[in-house]
XYZ file of C-alpha atoms in Angstrom:
240
model
C 0.045 0.091 0.136
C 2.818 2.435 0.803
C 4.625 1.648 -2.490
C 1.580 2.314 -4.406
C 0.840 5.506 -2.471
C 4.353 6.776 -3.207
C 3.930 5.732 -6.771
C 0.633 7.788 -7.111
C 2.362 10.953 -5.583
C 5.491 10.543 -7.907
C 3.097 10.467 -10.890
C 1.252 13.558 -9.708
C 4.392 15.327 -9.167
C 5.525 14.418 -12.504
C 2.311 15.844 -14.095
C 2.701 18.978 -12.291
C 6.201 19.623 -13.393
C 5.129 18.720 -17.124
C 2.193 21.168 -16.719
C 4.504 24.011 -15.099
C 7.117 23.583 -18.149
C 4.361 23.699 -20.819
C 2.968 26.918 -19.109
C 6.208 28.554 -18.974
C 6.950 27.762 -22.568
C 3.632 28.887 -23.970
C 4.067 32.228 -21.973
C 7.357 32.707 -23.179
C 8.164 35.183 -20.407
C 9.021 35.521 -16.809
C 6.285 34.629 -14.344
C 6.661 36.974 -11.519
C 4.386 35.176 -9.137
C 3.044 31.634 -9.531
C -0.196 31.989 -7.764
C -1.533 34.608 -5.298
C -4.534 34.337 -3.536
C -6.427 37.469 -2.047
C -9.897 38.812 -1.065
C -11.174 41.456 -3.197
C -13.800 43.775 -1.849
C -14.833 46.709 -4.238
C -17.527 49.198 -5.291
C -18.147 51.088 -8.461
C -18.726 54.989 -8.233
C -20.738 55.734 -11.467
C -20.604 58.744 -13.983
C -17.670 60.486 -12.412
C -15.602 62.729 -14.918
C -11.763 62.174 -15.028
C -11.229 65.962 -13.908
C -13.601 65.345 -10.807
C -11.538 62.046 -9.975
C -8.089 63.670 -10.326
C -9.276 66.457 -8.160
C -10.291 64.240 -5.402
C -7.120 62.054 -5.547
C -5.148 65.473 -5.390
C -7.301 66.457 -2.312
C -6.429 63.301 -0.279
C -2.758 63.243 -1.615
C -3.280 59.821 -3.293
C -0.208 58.641 -5.404
C -0.714 57.822 -9.154
C 0.657 54.310 -10.006
C 0.055 54.167 -13.631
C -2.173 54.857 -16.676
C -2.689 51.782 -18.881
C -4.525 50.415 -21.904
C -6.141 47.091 -20.708
C -7.194 44.421 -23.126
C -9.406 41.914 -21.657
C -10.763 38.404 -22.482
C -13.063 36.047 -20.390
C -12.934 32.322 -20.787
C -15.355 29.761 -19.862
C -16.411 25.982 -20.542
C -18.752 25.244 -23.440
C -21.635 25.030 -20.952
C -20.857 28.288 -19.364
C -20.595 26.824 -15.816
C -18.102 29.542 -14.614
C -20.556 32.151 -15.490
C -23.325 30.261 -14.073
C -21.470 30.376 -10.584
C -21.138 34.125 -10.983
C -17.187 33.334 -11.180
C -14.748 34.757 -13.728
C -11.847 33.377 -15.515
C -10.110 36.503 -17.034
C -6.851 37.172 -19.000
C -5.876 40.790 -19.200
C -2.823 42.521 -21.048
C -1.822 45.896 -19.480
C 0.305 48.282 -21.897
C 1.955 50.887 -20.057
C 2.401 54.123 -21.915
C 4.557 55.666 -23.265
C 7.132 53.078 -22.828
C 4.729 50.275 -23.984
C 5.856 47.820 -21.291
C 3.489 45.007 -21.115
C 2.459 42.384 -18.585
C -0.329 39.938 -18.635
C -2.460 38.862 -15.736
C -4.389 35.732 -15.330
C -7.121 35.756 -12.725
C -9.790 33.399 -11.515
C -12.333 35.320 -9.263
C -14.535 33.079 -7.084
C -17.855 35.043 -6.261
C -18.577 35.040 -2.543
C -21.448 37.512 -1.768
C -22.594 41.229 -1.936
C -22.588 42.578 1.500
C -22.794 46.044 2.692
C -23.116 47.452 -0.787
C -19.869 45.800 -1.754
C -18.839 42.829 -3.747
C -16.696 40.056 -2.314
C -14.530 37.660 -4.216
C -11.794 35.270 -3.468
C -9.062 35.885 -6.100
C -6.431 33.734 -7.499
C -3.922 35.303 -9.988
C -0.550 35.015 -11.553
C 1.365 37.714 -13.495
C 3.698 37.304 -16.507
C 5.852 39.643 -18.519
C 6.386 39.722 -22.328
C 4.995 41.040 -25.835
C 3.730 37.686 -26.378
C 2.294 36.527 -23.000
C -1.178 37.709 -23.621
C -1.407 35.884 -27.081
C 0.116 32.581 -25.858
C -1.830 32.303 -22.665
C -4.988 32.820 -24.496
C -3.949 30.293 -26.975
C -3.064 27.995 -24.128
C -6.681 28.208 -22.607
C -7.883 27.410 -26.024
C -5.893 24.331 -26.274
C -7.299 23.163 -22.984
C -10.866 23.395 -24.138
C -12.037 26.711 -23.040
C -14.156 29.028 -24.952
C -13.534 32.813 -25.351
C -16.832 34.463 -24.420
C -15.780 38.209 -24.181
C -13.111 40.531 -25.483
C -13.158 44.299 -24.669
C -10.771 47.207 -23.960
C -10.442 49.993 -21.493
C -8.269 52.728 -20.227
C -7.352 52.618 -16.634
C -5.561 55.043 -14.106
C -4.676 53.632 -10.590
C -4.081 55.681 -7.550
C -3.151 54.312 -4.260
C -3.811 55.867 -0.769
C -3.102 54.119 2.475
C -4.951 50.674 2.236
C -7.082 51.783 -0.643
C -6.913 51.405 -4.483
C -8.827 53.905 -6.648
C -8.970 52.517 -10.244
C -10.545 55.092 -12.892
C -11.876 53.390 -15.951
C -12.770 54.667 -19.301
C -14.731 52.601 -21.805
C -16.032 53.483 -25.352
C -19.469 54.911 -25.473
C -20.325 54.877 -21.880
C -19.675 57.477 -19.007
C -16.539 56.841 -16.987
C -16.552 55.462 -13.401
C -14.088 54.296 -11.002
C -13.677 51.396 -8.407
C -12.796 51.607 -4.832
C -11.045 48.573 -3.565
C -10.101 47.857 0.113
C -9.626 44.839 2.549
C -13.328 45.140 3.753
C -16.684 46.903 3.300
C -16.247 49.092 6.235
C -12.964 50.418 4.571
C -14.730 50.872 1.253
C -17.433 52.967 2.848
C -14.861 55.065 4.835
C -13.454 56.017 1.474
C -16.809 56.901 0.054
C -17.145 59.493 3.014
C -13.409 60.734 2.687
C -13.998 61.507 -1.010
C -17.483 62.905 -0.352
C -19.084 60.604 -2.984
C -22.464 60.210 -1.052
C -24.485 61.789 -3.902
C -23.008 59.588 -6.549
C -24.591 56.377 -7.756
C -22.713 53.296 -6.510
C -22.994 49.715 -7.369
C -21.404 46.225 -6.782
C -22.171 45.334 -10.281
C -19.651 43.909 -12.722
C -19.158 45.775 -15.910
C -21.373 43.555 -17.856
C -24.148 43.569 -15.283
C -23.864 47.364 -15.481
C -24.072 47.716 -19.144
C -27.246 45.443 -19.082
C -28.924 47.465 -16.555
C -28.028 51.100 -17.714
C -26.911 50.767 -21.216
C -28.663 47.558 -22.539
C -28.031 48.648 -26.155
C -24.230 48.265 -25.751
C -22.618 44.972 -25.663
C -19.487 44.419 -23.557
C -18.132 41.920 -26.139
C -16.486 43.697 -28.888
C -16.208 47.170 -26.889
C -12.848 48.399 -28.082
C -10.942 51.599 -28.342
C -8.637 50.783 -31.470
C -10.964 49.023 -33.889
C -8.260 48.996 -36.587
C -5.676 47.141 -34.546
C -7.795 44.417 -32.693
C -9.970 41.580 -33.426
C -13.540 41.555 -32.063
C -14.020 38.362 -30.227
C -16.851 35.925 -30.986
C -19.058 34.912 -28.106
C -21.977 35.668 -26.011
C -22.209 38.653 -23.841
C -21.264 37.912 -20.308
C -22.106 39.476 -17.049
C -18.406 39.742 -16.198
């Protein structure tokens, strides 16, 4: 029995090594972190102009981290079981301007609940660098049998202050908004008061859910900035 058990673990270990080697080859870059787990608590503040957002960041002394173009793809099984659980499997490419350094982030977000007006996820992620990472990782998921369900783009500006993250997002054809991310719902609402956002509409909805409710004529899939340089994905609109 002991020899059989050891043989099983040796086979499992070899499979993990082969999978890691395959992943590294397909990514074609340095993986900065293999897997990182964190809890994400966030809320969206809707229809805030960039000038108002930047003014509020200056008032509290928040530090700008970056401005990027983000390309986003969602993946799911053929039966859409990930979407059915309100989870999300996402690959994102960040292009940092003007130097055009790129990184790719792979995230699985496991939905927990909506509580206190905020959305809770357990988030598992790893990050890779390199110009080909986004394309190769997406191809890797395709070879595993996953289906690309959504492709879209956005411009994001990130600020940090103390334990908060403030992410200002610009999408084509809809008003801009920003997300407040903190370690718990109490801290999120503390930021709302700090920034005097009580009169703004706030929601825990995903971008897909937000479009469906407020802008039903606009599909998230294919919502891009540079139509001449990107391919619009095929697939059903997801609630993201």
